[in-house]
Coordinates of C-alpha atoms and ligand atoms in Angstrom, one line a residue:
M1 CA 153.8 58.7 67.8
P2 CA 153.1 56.2 70.0
T3 CA 155.1 55.6 73.0
A4 CA 155.7 53.4 75.7
Q5 CA 153.0 56.0 77.2
S6 CA 150.9 57.3 75.0
I7 CA 150.0 53.5 73.0
L8 CA 147.1 52.5 74.7
S9 CA 145.7 56.1 74.5
R10 CA 146.1 56.0 71.1
T11 CA 142.8 55.4 68.9
P12 CA 143.1 53.5 66.1
D13 CA 145.5 54.1 63.0
L14 CA 143.1 54.0 59.5
A15 CA 142.8 55.9 57.0
A16 CA 140.0 58.4 56.9
L17 CA 137.1 57.2 54.1
E18 CA 134.7 58.8 52.7
A19 CA 132.5 58.5 50.3
V20 CA 132.3 60.3 47.2
T21 CA 129.2 60.3 44.4
T22 CA 131.4 61.4 41.4
P23 CA 134.9 60.6 40.4
V24 CA 136.8 63.6 42.2
E25 CA 140.3 64.5 41.0
S26 CA 142.5 62.7 43.6
D27 CA 146.0 60.9 44.2
V28 CA 145.9 57.7 43.1
V29 CA 142.7 55.7 41.4
V30 CA 142.3 52.1 42.6
V31 CA 140.8 50.4 39.8
G32 CA 139.9 46.5 39.9
V33 CA 141.9 44.1 37.2
C34 CA 140.4 40.6 36.5
A35 CA 140.8 37.8 34.4
A36 CA 139.0 37.9 31.5
S37 CA 136.0 34.8 31.2
T38 CA 134.3 35.5 27.8
V39 CA 136.1 38.5 25.5
D40 CA 134.1 41.3 26.3
D41 CA 134.3 44.3 24.4
G42 CA 133.0 47.4 26.3
E43 CA 130.8 48.3 29.2
A44 CA 129.8 45.4 31.5
G45 CA 126.5 45.7 32.9
G46 CA 126.8 49.4 33.9
R47 CA 130.1 48.6 36.0
G48 CA 132.9 50.7 33.9
A49 CA 134.8 47.2 31.9
G50 CA 137.4 47.6 29.6
T51 CA 139.3 44.9 27.9
G52 CA 142.7 44.3 26.9
A53 CA 142.9 40.9 25.6
D54 CA 143.3 39.0 28.4
L55 CA 141.9 41.1 31.1
V56 CA 139.1 42.6 32.3
V57 CA 139.4 46.7 34.1
V58 CA 136.6 47.5 36.8
A59 CA 136.3 51.0 36.9
P60 CA 133.1 52.0 37.4
G61 CA 132.9 56.2 37.4
L62 CA 135.5 56.4 34.6
S63 CA 134.4 56.9 30.6
G64 CA 134.5 53.7 28.5
E65 CA 137.9 55.5 26.6
A66 CA 139.9 56.1 29.8
T67 CA 138.7 52.4 31.2
G68 CA 140.1 51.0 28.1
A69 CA 143.0 52.5 28.1
V70 CA 143.9 52.1 31.6
A71 CA 143.1 48.2 30.5
A72 CA 145.3 48.4 27.7
A73 CA 148.6 49.9 30.4
A74 CA 147.3 47.0 32.6
S75 CA 147.6 44.2 29.4
A76 CA 151.3 45.8 28.9
V77 CA 152.4 45.1 32.1
A78 CA 151.2 42.2 32.5
A79 CA 149.1 42.9 35.7
S80 CA 148.4 40.5 38.2
T81 CA 144.5 39.5 38.7
T82 CA 144.6 37.6 41.6
V83 CA 142.7 38.9 44.3
G84 CA 144.1 41.4 46.2
A85 CA 147.7 41.5 44.3
T86 CA 148.1 44.9 43.3
T87 CA 150.1 47.1 40.5
R88 CA 150.7 50.0 40.5
I89 CA 151.1 51.7 37.0
P90 CA 151.1 56.1 35.6
A91 CA 147.5 57.8 35.0
V92 CA 146.1 57.8 31.2
D93 CA 144.2 60.4 29.9
G94 CA 140.6 60.5 31.3
V95 CA 141.8 59.4 34.6
P96 CA 140.9 61.6 37.7
G97 CA 144.4 61.1 39.6
A98 CA 148.3 61.4 38.7
S99 CA 148.6 57.4 39.3
V100 CA 146.1 53.8 38.7
M101 CA 146.7 51.4 42.0
L102 CA 145.2 48.3 39.7
V103 CA 144.0 44.9 42.1
G104 CA 143.1 42.1 41.6
L105 CA 139.8 40.9 41.4
G106 CA 140.1 37.3 40.2
K107 CA 137.9 35.9 37.6
D108 CA 135.5 38.4 35.7
D109 CA 132.4 36.9 37.0
D110 CA 129.5 38.3 37.9
E111 CA 129.6 36.1 41.4
R112 CA 132.0 38.4 43.2
T113 CA 131.5 37.8 46.8
D114 CA 132.1 40.2 48.9
E115 CA 134.7 39.3 51.0
T116 CA 136.5 39.1 47.2
L117 CA 135.8 42.8 47.3
R118 CA 136.7 43.6 50.8
R119 CA 140.6 41.8 50.4
A120 CA 140.9 44.1 47.1
A121 CA 140.1 46.9 49.1
G122 CA 141.9 45.8 51.9
S123 CA 145.3 45.4 49.9
A124 CA 144.8 48.3 48.1
A125 CA 144.1 50.6 50.7
R126 CA 147.7 49.2 52.3
A127 CA 149.1 49.6 48.9
C128 CA 147.7 53.1 49.0
R129 CA 149.2 53.9 52.3
G130 CA 151.5 57.3 51.6
L131 CA 150.1 58.6 48.7
G132 CA 147.8 60.3 49.7
T133 CA 143.9 61.7 48.6
A134 CA 143.2 57.7 46.9
L135 CA 139.6 57.4 44.9
V136 CA 138.1 53.8 45.4
A137 CA 136.5 52.9 42.0
L138 CA 135.6 49.1 42.6
D139 CA 132.0 48.2 43.0
T140 CA 129.9 51.6 43.5
D141 CA 126.9 49.5 44.3
R142 CA 128.1 47.6 46.9
A143 CA 130.2 50.4 48.8
E144 CA 129.5 48.5 52.3
A145 CA 132.2 45.8 51.3
V146 CA 134.5 48.4 49.5
A147 CA 134.6 50.7 52.2
L148 CA 135.3 48.2 55.1
G149 CA 138.2 45.9 53.7
A150 CA 140.0 49.7 52.1
G151 CA 139.1 50.9 56.2
L152 CA 140.3 47.4 57.6
G153 CA 143.0 47.0 55.2
S154 CA 145.0 50.8 55.5
F155 CA 145.1 50.2 59.6
R156 CA 148.6 50.3 60.7
P157 CA 150.1 48.7 63.9
A158 CA 151.7 50.5 66.6
K159 CA 155.0 50.6 67.3
V160 CA 156.4 51.6 70.5
T161 CA 158.9 54.3 69.6
A162 CA 161.2 57.1 70.9
K163 CA 161.1 58.4 67.3
D164 CA 157.5 60.8 66.0
E165 CA 155.4 58.7 63.9
E166 CA 152.8 60.6 62.5
P167 CA 149.8 59.4 62.6
T168 CA 148.2 57.8 58.8
T169 CA 146.6 61.0 57.0
D170 CA 145.9 59.2 54.1
T171 CA 142.0 59.3 53.2
L172 CA 140.3 57.3 50.5
R173 CA 137.5 58.0 49.0
I174 CA 135.5 55.5 48.4
L175 CA 133.1 55.9 45.0
V176 CA 129.2 54.8 45.4
A177 CA 125.9 55.0 43.8
D178 CA 124.1 57.3 46.1
S179 CA 123.3 58.8 49.5
V180 CA 122.0 55.3 50.7
A181 CA 125.8 54.1 49.8
A182 CA 127.2 56.7 51.7
T183 CA 125.7 55.9 54.9
A184 CA 126.3 52.1 54.2
V185 CA 130.6 54.1 53.9
D186 CA 130.5 55.8 57.2
R187 CA 129.3 52.3 58.6
A188 CA 132.0 50.9 57.3
A189 CA 134.2 53.6 59.2
V190 CA 133.2 52.9 62.4
V191 CA 133.4 49.0 62.2
A192 CA 136.6 49.4 60.9
D193 CA 137.7 51.5 64.0
C194 CA 136.7 49.2 66.2
V195 CA 138.1 46.1 64.6
G196 CA 141.0 48.6 64.6
L197 CA 140.4 49.4 68.7
A198 CA 141.1 45.1 69.1
R199 CA 143.6 45.3 67.0
D200 CA 145.5 47.8 69.2
F201 CA 144.5 45.9 72.2
V202 CA 145.8 42.6 71.2
N203 CA 149.1 44.8 69.9
T204 CA 150.2 46.3 72.6
P205 CA 153.2 44.3 74.6
P206 CA 152.4 42.8 77.8
N207 CA 154.7 44.8 80.0
L208 CA 152.1 47.9 79.2
L209 CA 149.0 46.0 78.8
F210 CA 148.4 44.2 81.6
P211 CA 144.5 43.1 83.7
G212 CA 144.6 47.3 85.6
S213 CA 145.6 48.8 82.7
F214 CA 143.7 46.8 80.1
A215 CA 140.6 48.0 82.6
D216 CA 141.1 51.5 82.8
R217 CA 141.3 51.4 79.3
A218 CA 138.2 49.2 78.1
A219 CA 136.3 51.2 81.6
E220 CA 137.1 55.2 79.2
L221 CA 136.7 54.0 76.0
G222 CA 133.7 52.2 77.4
A223 CA 132.1 55.4 79.4
G224 CA 133.2 57.3 76.3
A225 CA 130.9 55.5 74.2
G226 CA 127.9 55.4 76.9
L227 CA 128.0 52.3 78.5
E228 CA 127.8 51.5 81.5
V229 CA 131.0 50.5 83.2
E230 CA 131.5 48.5 86.6
V231 CA 135.2 46.6 87.4
L232 CA 135.9 44.6 89.9
D233 CA 139.7 44.8 91.1
E234 CA 141.0 41.9 93.3
A235 CA 139.2 42.7 96.9
A236 CA 135.7 42.1 94.7
L237 CA 136.4 39.5 93.0
A238 CA 137.8 37.9 96.5
D239 CA 134.6 39.1 98.0
G240 CA 132.5 37.6 95.3
G241 CA 133.8 34.3 95.3
F242 CA 135.3 34.3 91.7
G243 CA 137.7 31.7 92.6
G244 CA 138.9 31.0 89.0
I245 CA 140.0 34.6 87.9
L246 CA 141.5 34.5 91.4
A247 CA 143.2 31.6 91.1
V248 CA 145.3 32.4 87.8
G249 CA 145.5 36.4 88.0
G250 CA 147.3 34.6 91.6
G251 CA 150.8 34.5 90.5
S252 CA 151.2 37.7 89.1
S253 CA 152.0 40.7 90.5
R254 CA 149.6 42.6 88.8
P255 CA 146.4 41.7 90.2
P256 CA 143.4 40.4 88.0
R257 CA 140.3 41.7 87.3
L258 CA 136.8 41.6 85.7
V259 CA 135.1 44.5 83.5
R260 CA 131.6 44.4 83.3
L261 CA 130.4 46.7 80.2
T262 CA 126.2 47.7 79.4
H263 CA 125.2 49.0 76.2
R264 CA 120.9 49.6 77.0
G265 CA 118.5 48.7 74.4
G266 CA 115.2 49.5 74.3
E267 CA 112.7 48.3 76.8
G268 CA 111.5 44.3 76.3
R269 CA 114.7 44.2 73.4
P270 CA 116.8 41.1 74.0
T271 CA 119.9 40.8 76.1
V272 CA 122.7 39.1 75.5
A273 CA 126.0 38.8 76.6
L274 CA 129.6 38.9 76.0
V275 CA 132.2 37.0 77.5
G276 CA 136.0 37.6 76.4
K277 CA 139.5 35.4 77.6
G278 CA 141.3 38.0 78.7
V279 CA 144.6 36.7 79.3
T280 CA 147.1 39.8 79.1
F281 CA 150.2 36.8 78.7
D282 CA 149.7 33.5 79.0
T283 CA 153.0 32.2 80.6
G284 CA 151.6 28.7 81.4
G285 CA 152.3 29.4 85.1
I286 CA 153.7 26.9 87.4
S287 CA 152.4 24.6 84.2
I288 CA 155.1 26.5 82.0
K289 CA 155.2 26.4 78.4
P290 CA 158.5 26.0 76.8
A291 CA 160.0 29.3 75.9
A292 CA 160.5 29.1 71.7
G293 CA 157.7 31.1 70.6
M294 CA 156.0 32.0 74.1
E295 CA 156.2 36.0 72.8
Q296 CA 153.1 34.8 71.3
M297 CA 151.2 34.5 74.4
T298 CA 150.8 38.8 74.5
M299 CA 147.8 38.0 72.1
D300 CA 145.1 35.7 74.4
M301 CA 143.7 38.9 75.9
G302 CA 142.3 38.4 72.0
G303 CA 139.1 37.5 73.3
A304 CA 138.5 40.2 75.7
A305 CA 139.4 43.0 72.9
A306 CA 137.1 41.6 70.7
V307 CA 134.7 41.9 73.2
V308 CA 135.5 45.2 74.7
A309 CA 135.5 46.0 70.9
T310 CA 132.0 44.8 69.9
V311 CA 130.3 46.5 72.9
I312 CA 131.9 49.5 72.2
L313 CA 130.8 48.7 67.9
A314 CA 127.5 48.3 69.7
A315 CA 126.7 51.3 71.0
R316 CA 128.0 53.3 68.8
L317 CA 125.7 51.8 65.9
G318 CA 122.6 52.5 68.1
L319 CA 121.9 48.9 67.6
D320 CA 118.5 48.2 69.5
L321 CA 119.2 45.4 72.3
T322 CA 120.9 45.2 75.5
V323 CA 124.4 44.0 75.1
I324 CA 126.3 43.1 78.3
A325 CA 130.3 42.6 78.1
T326 CA 132.1 40.4 81.2
V327 CA 135.1 40.2 80.5
P328 CA 137.9 38.3 83.0
M329 CA 141.5 39.7 82.6
A330 CA 144.5 38.1 84.9
E331 CA 148.0 37.2 84.1
N332 CA 149.6 33.8 84.1
M333 CA 152.6 33.8 86.0
P334 CA 154.7 31.3 88.0
S335 CA 155.5 32.4 91.2
A336 CA 155.6 31.8 94.8
T337 CA 151.4 32.9 94.8
A338 CA 150.9 31.1 91.4
Y339 CA 147.6 28.4 91.7
R340 CA 149.8 24.7 91.6
P341 CA 148.5 22.0 89.5
G342 CA 146.2 19.7 92.3
D343 CA 144.9 22.8 93.4
V344 CA 140.9 22.8 93.8
L345 CA 138.9 25.8 92.9
T346 CA 136.1 27.1 93.9
M347 CA 134.3 28.7 90.7
Y348 CA 131.9 31.9 90.7
G349 CA 128.9 30.1 91.4
G350 CA 129.8 27.3 93.6
T351 CA 131.3 24.5 91.3
T352 CA 134.5 23.1 91.9
V353 CA 136.9 22.4 89.7
E354 CA 140.5 20.4 90.2
V355 CA 143.1 22.1 88.6
Q356 CA 145.7 19.3 86.4
N357 CA 147.2 21.4 83.8
T358 CA 147.9 25.7 85.5
D359 CA 148.0 26.3 81.3
A360 CA 144.2 25.2 81.0
E361 CA 143.9 28.5 82.1
G362 CA 141.5 30.1 80.0
R363 CA 138.5 27.9 80.8
L364 CA 138.8 28.7 84.1
I365 CA 138.4 32.4 83.9
L366 CA 135.9 31.9 81.2
A367 CA 134.0 29.9 83.8
D368 CA 133.6 32.3 86.2
A369 CA 132.5 35.6 83.7
I370 CA 130.3 32.8 82.3
V371 CA 128.4 32.3 85.4
R372 CA 128.2 36.1 86.4
A373 CA 127.1 36.7 82.8
C374 CA 124.1 33.6 83.5
E375 CA 123.0 36.2 85.6
D376 CA 121.6 38.5 83.9
S377 CA 119.1 36.3 82.2
P378 CA 120.2 36.8 78.7
S379 CA 118.7 35.2 75.8
H380 CA 122.1 34.4 74.2
L381 CA 125.6 34.4 75.2
I382 CA 128.5 34.7 73.0
D383 CA 132.1 34.0 74.7
T384 CA 135.3 33.7 72.8
A385 CA 138.6 33.5 73.2
T386 CA 142.1 32.1 72.1
L387 CA 141.7 29.2 74.2
T388 CA 143.3 25.9 72.5
G389 CA 146.1 24.9 70.4
A390 CA 143.8 22.0 69.2
Q391 CA 142.0 24.7 67.8
M392 CA 144.3 25.3 65.0
V393 CA 145.3 21.5 64.9
A394 CA 141.9 21.2 63.8
L395 CA 140.8 24.4 61.6
G396 CA 144.2 25.9 61.1
K397 CA 145.6 29.8 61.1
R398 CA 141.8 31.5 60.1
T399 CA 139.3 29.1 60.5
P400 CA 137.6 29.5 64.3
G401 CA 135.7 26.8 65.8
V402 CA 132.3 27.5 66.8
M403 CA 131.2 25.6 69.6
G404 CA 127.5 25.5 71.3
T405 CA 124.2 24.8 71.6
E406 CA 123.3 24.0 68.3
D407 CA 121.3 25.7 66.4
F408 CA 122.6 28.9 67.9
R409 CA 126.0 27.5 66.9
D410 CA 125.4 26.9 63.3
R411 CA 123.7 30.5 62.7
V412 CA 127.0 31.9 64.1
A413 CA 129.5 30.1 62.0
E414 CA 127.1 30.9 58.9
L415 CA 127.0 35.1 59.8
S416 CA 130.7 34.2 60.8
R417 CA 131.6 33.1 57.1
E418 CA 129.0 35.7 56.1
A419 CA 131.4 38.4 57.3
G420 CA 134.6 36.8 55.7
E421 CA 135.9 35.7 59.2
G422 CA 135.3 32.2 58.6
G423 CA 133.4 30.6 61.6
W424 CA 132.8 26.6 61.7
P425 CA 130.7 24.7 63.4
M426 CA 132.1 22.2 65.4
P427 CA 130.9 19.2 67.7
L428 CA 130.7 18.9 71.9
P429 CA 130.8 15.0 71.6
E430 CA 129.6 13.5 74.6
E431 CA 131.9 10.7 74.9
L432 CA 134.7 13.3 76.0
R433 CA 133.0 14.9 78.7
D434 CA 133.9 11.5 81.3
G435 CA 137.4 12.9 81.4
L436 CA 136.4 15.8 82.7
D437 CA 135.3 13.7 85.7
S438 CA 137.7 14.6 88.7
E439 CA 137.7 12.1 92.1
V440 CA 138.6 15.2 94.1
A441 CA 136.2 18.0 92.4
D442 CA 133.4 18.8 90.7
L443 CA 135.7 18.4 87.0
T444 CA 138.9 18.3 86.1
N445 CA 140.4 21.5 84.1
V446 CA 142.1 19.1 81.7
T447 CA 141.2 15.4 79.8
P448 CA 143.8 12.8 80.9
H449 CA 144.7 12.6 77.2
R450 CA 144.5 15.2 73.9
W451 CA 142.4 13.9 71.8
G452 CA 139.9 16.7 71.2
G453 CA 141.3 19.3 73.1
M454 CA 139.6 22.1 71.0
L455 CA 136.3 20.4 71.9
S456 CA 136.8 19.1 75.9
A457 CA 137.2 22.5 76.5
G458 CA 134.1 23.6 74.9
L459 CA 132.4 20.9 77.1
F460 CA 134.4 21.8 80.2
L461 CA 132.3 26.2 79.8
S462 CA 129.4 24.4 78.6
E463 CA 129.4 23.1 82.4
F464 CA 128.9 26.8 83.2
V465 CA 126.7 28.1 80.9
A466 CA 122.8 28.5 82.6
D467 CA 120.3 26.2 81.3
G468 CA 118.3 27.9 78.3
V469 CA 120.4 30.8 77.3
E470 CA 121.1 30.1 73.5
W471 CA 124.9 29.9 73.4
A472 CA 128.0 29.8 71.3
H473 CA 131.6 29.5 71.8
I474 CA 134.4 30.6 69.0
D475 CA 137.7 29.3 70.0
V476 CA 140.3 31.9 67.9
A477 CA 143.1 30.7 69.1
G478 CA 144.7 31.0 65.4
P479 CA 142.6 33.5 63.6
A480 CA 143.1 36.4 66.6
Y481 CA 146.4 36.7 65.3
N482 CA 148.4 36.2 62.1
D483 CA 152.0 35.3 62.6
G484 CA 152.3 35.4 58.8
G485 CA 152.6 38.8 56.6
A486 CA 149.7 41.2 56.1
D487 CA 146.7 39.4 53.3
G488 CA 143.8 41.0 52.1
Y489 CA 142.5 43.2 54.9
L490 CA 144.4 41.1 57.4
P491 CA 147.5 43.0 58.8
K492 CA 150.2 41.3 60.5
G493 CA 149.5 40.7 64.1
A494 CA 146.0 41.2 65.5
T495 CA 143.4 40.9 63.5
G496 CA 140.4 41.9 65.5
V497 CA 138.4 38.6 64.4
P498 CA 135.9 37.9 65.7
V499 CA 134.5 41.6 66.6
R500 CA 132.4 41.3 62.5
T501 CA 130.8 37.7 63.1
M502 CA 129.7 39.4 67.1
L503 CA 128.6 42.4 65.6
A504 CA 126.8 40.3 62.9
V505 CA 125.4 37.9 65.2
L506 CA 124.3 41.0 67.3
E507 CA 122.2 42.9 64.5
D508 CA 120.9 39.1 63.2
I509 CA 119.2 39.0 67.2
A510 CA 118.0 42.6 66.9
A511 CA 116.6 42.2 63.6
G512 CA 114.4 39.1 65.1
Ligands
BES1 N1 146.3 30.2 75.8 C1 146.5 29.3 75.2 C2 145.8 28.1 74.1 C3 146.9 29.2 72.6 C4 147.7 28.5 72.1 C5 146.8 30.2 71.9 C6 148.4 28.5 70.7 C7 147.2 30.7 71.0 C8 148.3 30.1 70.1 C9 146.0 28.1 76.2 O1 146.0 28.7 77.9 C10 146.7 27.0 76.4 O2 147.6 27.2 77.1 N2 146.0 26.2 76.2 C11 146.5 24.5 76.1 C12 145.9 23.7 76.9 C13 146.1 22.3 77.3 C14 146.8 22.6 78.5 C15 144.8 22.0 77.9 C16 147.2 23.7 75.0 O3 146.2 24.0 74.2 O4 147.9 23.4 74.8
MN2 MN1 147.6 28.5 78.7
ZN3 ZN1 146.1 30.8 77.4

C-alpha cells in the first residue's frame, strides 16, 4: 500500500477500535492469564475469573464455566503469565469465538496497573493481527487503558514497497462496562491514531521526509484538524533572523522550515507552547558522525513529530486551552554551504553562539524556536528532542530525561510515568553552565568535556527561555525510537514518545 509517493499521505495503519457492552461472537477472544497468588476458585471480584491450579484466567463477560474451562486449557499448555506473553488456543464451550488469545497479566493481584493492562492489550492486539475481529475482555472497568494499549499495539509501521499492501481491516472490540466506558474507547482511538501519526512521520525515510515535505504534511494535517497554520520558508527565516535554523539547515539542498500550528482554546484560557526538534536527518554536518549507525539519524525529528501530533490531538479532543506548536525543521548535512565549527551565529532574538561542534545542532534550531515561542507569552513551554546520546548513557533507551523549572519539571515527569512513558526528573547543575561560556560569543554550543552531556544541552536551552515561563525539556534520544523488537504496545521503530506525556500535561493544565 504505501509507495514512495503515498507513504507521507497515508493515515496510520491501526485496527479499528469499538466498544461493546456484551460479549458478542467474534473471530478471537482475548482474555488475561495470571499466576495464582492465592488459590481462589470461582469468581474473583466480578472480573469473571476462573482458576487452573497454578493460574487464573481473567475473562470478564464470560460465564464461570467457560472461564474455568479456558483456565484448564491454559494450564494444560502451561500458558505464560508474563505480562504481554501471548498463547493462542482453540475455543472451548461458552467462548464467543473460534479461538482464544491468552495474554499474560503477571501476578493475580489487585495492584494491577493501567500500564500492565496497556502492555498486555498491546501485545494481544499485535498477536491478533490478521485474525479478523477480536473481542478484548480484560478489564471492563478500565476501558481506556485496555483500548489505548490495544490501539497502540495494533499499529503497523509503513513499508515503502512496490507490492500492494492492504491496510489493516481488523477490528478490536473492547468489552466495557457501560456507555461511560464506551466514551473512553473513542478517546483512546483518537489518542492511538495521533501517536500513530507521530510514528509514521518518524518511520518515513529521510529521502522522503525532509524539511519541505515534513512542513507541507504537518500544515495539511493541521489545517484539516482546524488549526491555524503558518510556515516560514528559508526566505522568511532569513528575514526574521532565525540564525540557528538557517545555519543548521544551510548545508542541505533541501532548505529549512519553521512550522507554527495553533489550537485555540476559549477566551482567557492558558496558553501552552510546544517546541520539537525536527532534524530530518543528522549526519553531524562538518563535525560528521561515524558511518556505523548513522542510518538511525532518520529519527532525529522525533520531537517535532510528537509535537505536531500532540497539537492535532489537542484539537481533535477539543481541549479547552490554547496550544501553540513551534516546530523547526532542518537537515544537518556537510557541504560547501554547511555551517562550520568556529562560526558565530546570531540567533533569533540576538544572542550569539560560537559553534564548536556542528553535531550539537538540535539545541541551535530549538533555541530559535524557543525564543519565537516565548513571544506568544505562554504560561508553560514544553520542548522535546532527540537531543543527546548522553540521555541514553544516563537513563537508557526507555526513560526520557526531564529538565526545566523545578515544579513544572517534576509535574511533567510524574505525569509521564502515569502515562507509561517513564519520564524522570534531571537537574540543571549550575557548575556545568561555565562550560558554555565562549571567548568570542555569548555562548558556545558544547562544553569542553562530555560529562553531563544531557544536562549541559538543557542548560544551553535554558538560556533562551523567557523569564517567568514554566518550562520542561524532555530529551527522548532513546525513547523516541525502539531499535529492539516490538514489546507490549511499542512497535519496532518509532514509538511516538512523548505524545502521551504532553497530552497528559495539557489536560492537567486545562483542568487547572
Ligand atoms: N541527534 C543527536 C543525538 C542522538 C544520538 C539522538 C543518538 C539519538 C541517538 C544529536 O544531534 C547529537 O549529535 N548530539 C551529540 C552532542 C555532542 C556533539 C555534544 C551527542 O550526543 O553526541
Ligand atoms: Mn547531532
Ligand atoms: Zn541531532
